[in-house]
CSV table of C-alpha atoms in Angstrom, one decimal:
chain,number,residue,atom,x,y,z
A,1,UNK,CA,74.2,100.4,106.3
A,2,UNK,CA,73.1,98.3,109.2
A,3,UNK,CA,74.5,95.0,110.5
A,4,UNK,CA,73.6,92.5,113.1
A,5,UNK,CA,76.3,90.2,114.6
A,6,UNK,CA,75.5,87.1,116.6
A,7,UNK,CA,77.9,85.2,118.9
A,8,UNK,CA,77.2,81.5,119.2
A,9,UNK,CA,78.5,78.9,121.7
A,10,UNK,CA,80.0,75.6,120.8
A,11,UNK,CA,76.6,74.0,120.0
A,12,UNK,CA,75.4,76.9,117.9
A,13,UNK,CA,73.2,78.6,120.4
A,14,UNK,CA,73.1,82.4,120.3
A,15,UNK,CA,74.8,83.8,123.4
A,16,UNK,CA,75.2,87.5,122.4
A,17,UNK,CA,74.7,90.0,119.7
A,18,UNK,CA,75.7,93.4,118.5
A,19,UNK,CA,73.6,95.7,116.3
A,20,UNK,CA,75.4,98.5,114.4
A,21,UNK,CA,75.0,101.2,111.8
A,22,UNK,CA,77.6,102.6,109.5
A,23,UNK,CA,76.8,106.1,108.5
A,24,UNK,CA,79.4,107.5,106.1
A,25,UNK,CA,82.7,107.2,108.1
A,26,UNK,CA,81.0,106.7,111.5
A,27,UNK,CA,80.2,103.4,113.2
A,28,UNK,CA,77.2,103.6,115.5
A,29,UNK,CA,77.0,100.7,118.0
A,30,UNK,CA,73.3,100.5,118.9
A,31,UNK,CA,73.2,97.5,121.2
A,32,UNK,CA,75.7,95.0,122.5
A,33,UNK,CA,74.3,92.3,124.8
A,34,UNK,CA,75.5,88.9,126.2
A,35,UNK,CA,73.4,86.4,128.1
A,36,UNK,CA,74.2,86.6,131.8
A,37,UNK,CA,75.5,83.1,132.0
A,38,UNK,CA,78.0,83.8,129.3
A,39,UNK,CA,79.3,87.2,130.6
A,40,UNK,CA,83.0,87.6,131.6
A,41,UNK,CA,84.0,84.9,129.1
A,42,UNK,CA,85.2,87.2,126.2
A,43,UNK,CA,82.0,87.1,124.2
A,44,UNK,CA,81.4,90.9,124.3
A,45,UNK,CA,85.1,91.5,123.5
A,46,UNK,CA,85.0,89.2,120.5
A,47,UNK,CA,81.8,90.8,119.2
A,48,UNK,CA,83.2,94.3,119.6
A,49,UNK,CA,86.6,93.4,118.1
A,50,UNK,CA,84.8,92.0,115.0
A,51,UNK,CA,82.4,94.9,114.7
A,52,UNK,CA,85.2,97.5,114.9
A,53,UNK,CA,87.4,95.6,112.4
A,54,UNK,CA,84.6,95.2,109.9
A,55,UNK,CA,83.6,98.8,110.2
A,56,UNK,CA,87.2,99.9,109.6
A,57,UNK,CA,87.4,97.6,106.6
A,58,UNK,CA,84.3,99.3,105.2
A,59,UNK,CA,85.6,102.8,105.7
A,60,UNK,CA,84.6,103.8,109.2
A,61,UNK,CA,87.2,106.1,110.8
A,62,UNK,CA,85.5,106.5,114.2
A,63,UNK,CA,82.9,104.8,116.4
A,64,UNK,CA,80.3,105.9,118.9
A,65,UNK,CA,77.8,104.5,121.4
A,66,UNK,CA,75.7,105.3,124.5
A,67,UNK,CA,75.9,103.3,127.7
A,68,UNK,CA,74.0,103.6,131.0
A,69,UNK,CA,76.0,105.7,133.5
A,70,UNK,CA,75.7,102.8,136.1
A,71,UNK,CA,76.9,100.1,133.7
A,72,UNK,CA,80.4,99.9,135.0
A,73,UNK,CA,81.3,96.5,133.4
A,74,UNK,CA,80.3,97.8,130.0
A,75,UNK,CA,82.2,101.1,130.5
A,76,UNK,CA,85.3,99.2,131.4
A,77,UNK,CA,85.0,97.0,128.3
A,78,UNK,CA,84.6,100.1,126.0
A,79,UNK,CA,87.5,101.9,127.7
A,80,UNK,CA,89.7,98.8,127.0
A,81,UNK,CA,88.8,99.3,123.3
A,82,UNK,CA,89.8,103.0,123.4
A,83,UNK,CA,86.4,104.6,123.8
A,84,UNK,CA,86.3,107.8,125.9
A,85,UNK,CA,83.3,109.6,127.4
A,86,UNK,CA,82.6,112.8,125.5
A,87,UNK,CA,79.1,113.8,126.6
A,88,UNK,CA,76.1,113.0,128.8
A,89,UNK,CA,72.5,112.6,127.6
A,90,UNK,CA,70.3,113.4,130.6
A,91,UNK,CA,67.4,110.9,131.3
A,92,UNK,CA,68.2,109.0,128.0
A,93,UNK,CA,67.1,105.6,129.5
A,94,UNK,CA,63.9,104.7,131.1
A,95,UNK,CA,62.9,101.9,133.5
A,96,UNK,CA,64.8,103.1,135.5
A,97,UNK,CA,65.3,106.7,134.4
A,98,UNK,CA,69.1,107.2,133.9
A,99,UNK,CA,71.6,109.3,132.1
A,100,UNK,CA,73.6,107.9,129.2
A,101,UNK,CA,77.3,108.4,128.7
A,102,UNK,CA,78.2,109.1,125.0
A,103,UNK,CA,81.5,107.5,124.1
A,104,UNK,CA,83.6,107.9,121.0
A,105,UNK,CA,86.6,106.0,119.6
A,106,UNK,CA,89.0,107.2,116.9
A,107,UNK,CA,90.0,105.3,114.9
A,108,UNK,CA,87.6,102.4,115.3
A,109,UNK,CA,90.1,99.6,114.5
A,110,UNK,CA,93.7,99.1,113.3
């Protein structure tokens, strides 16, 4: 099952999104992005909280994602939500070439 969440501002403009798959009991967060001018305002946290809660309500017992090794703000966000680094995918990203950190969270929501 795939889902796409959109965060909107007060006038209804899209300011962020999250794409996710649920595969059996796992939630795979494929992409989470917020427009630069709306970052550090709680948009990503609200999206992630909703995605994890909906996943848990639909039977997901854990969640996973990849993040660029250099993306410190995203790493901090995911760590606040209980994700931990479990592996590295060498040269996973291009432009620029960079490793991905594989993160897991168990359980995905309470």
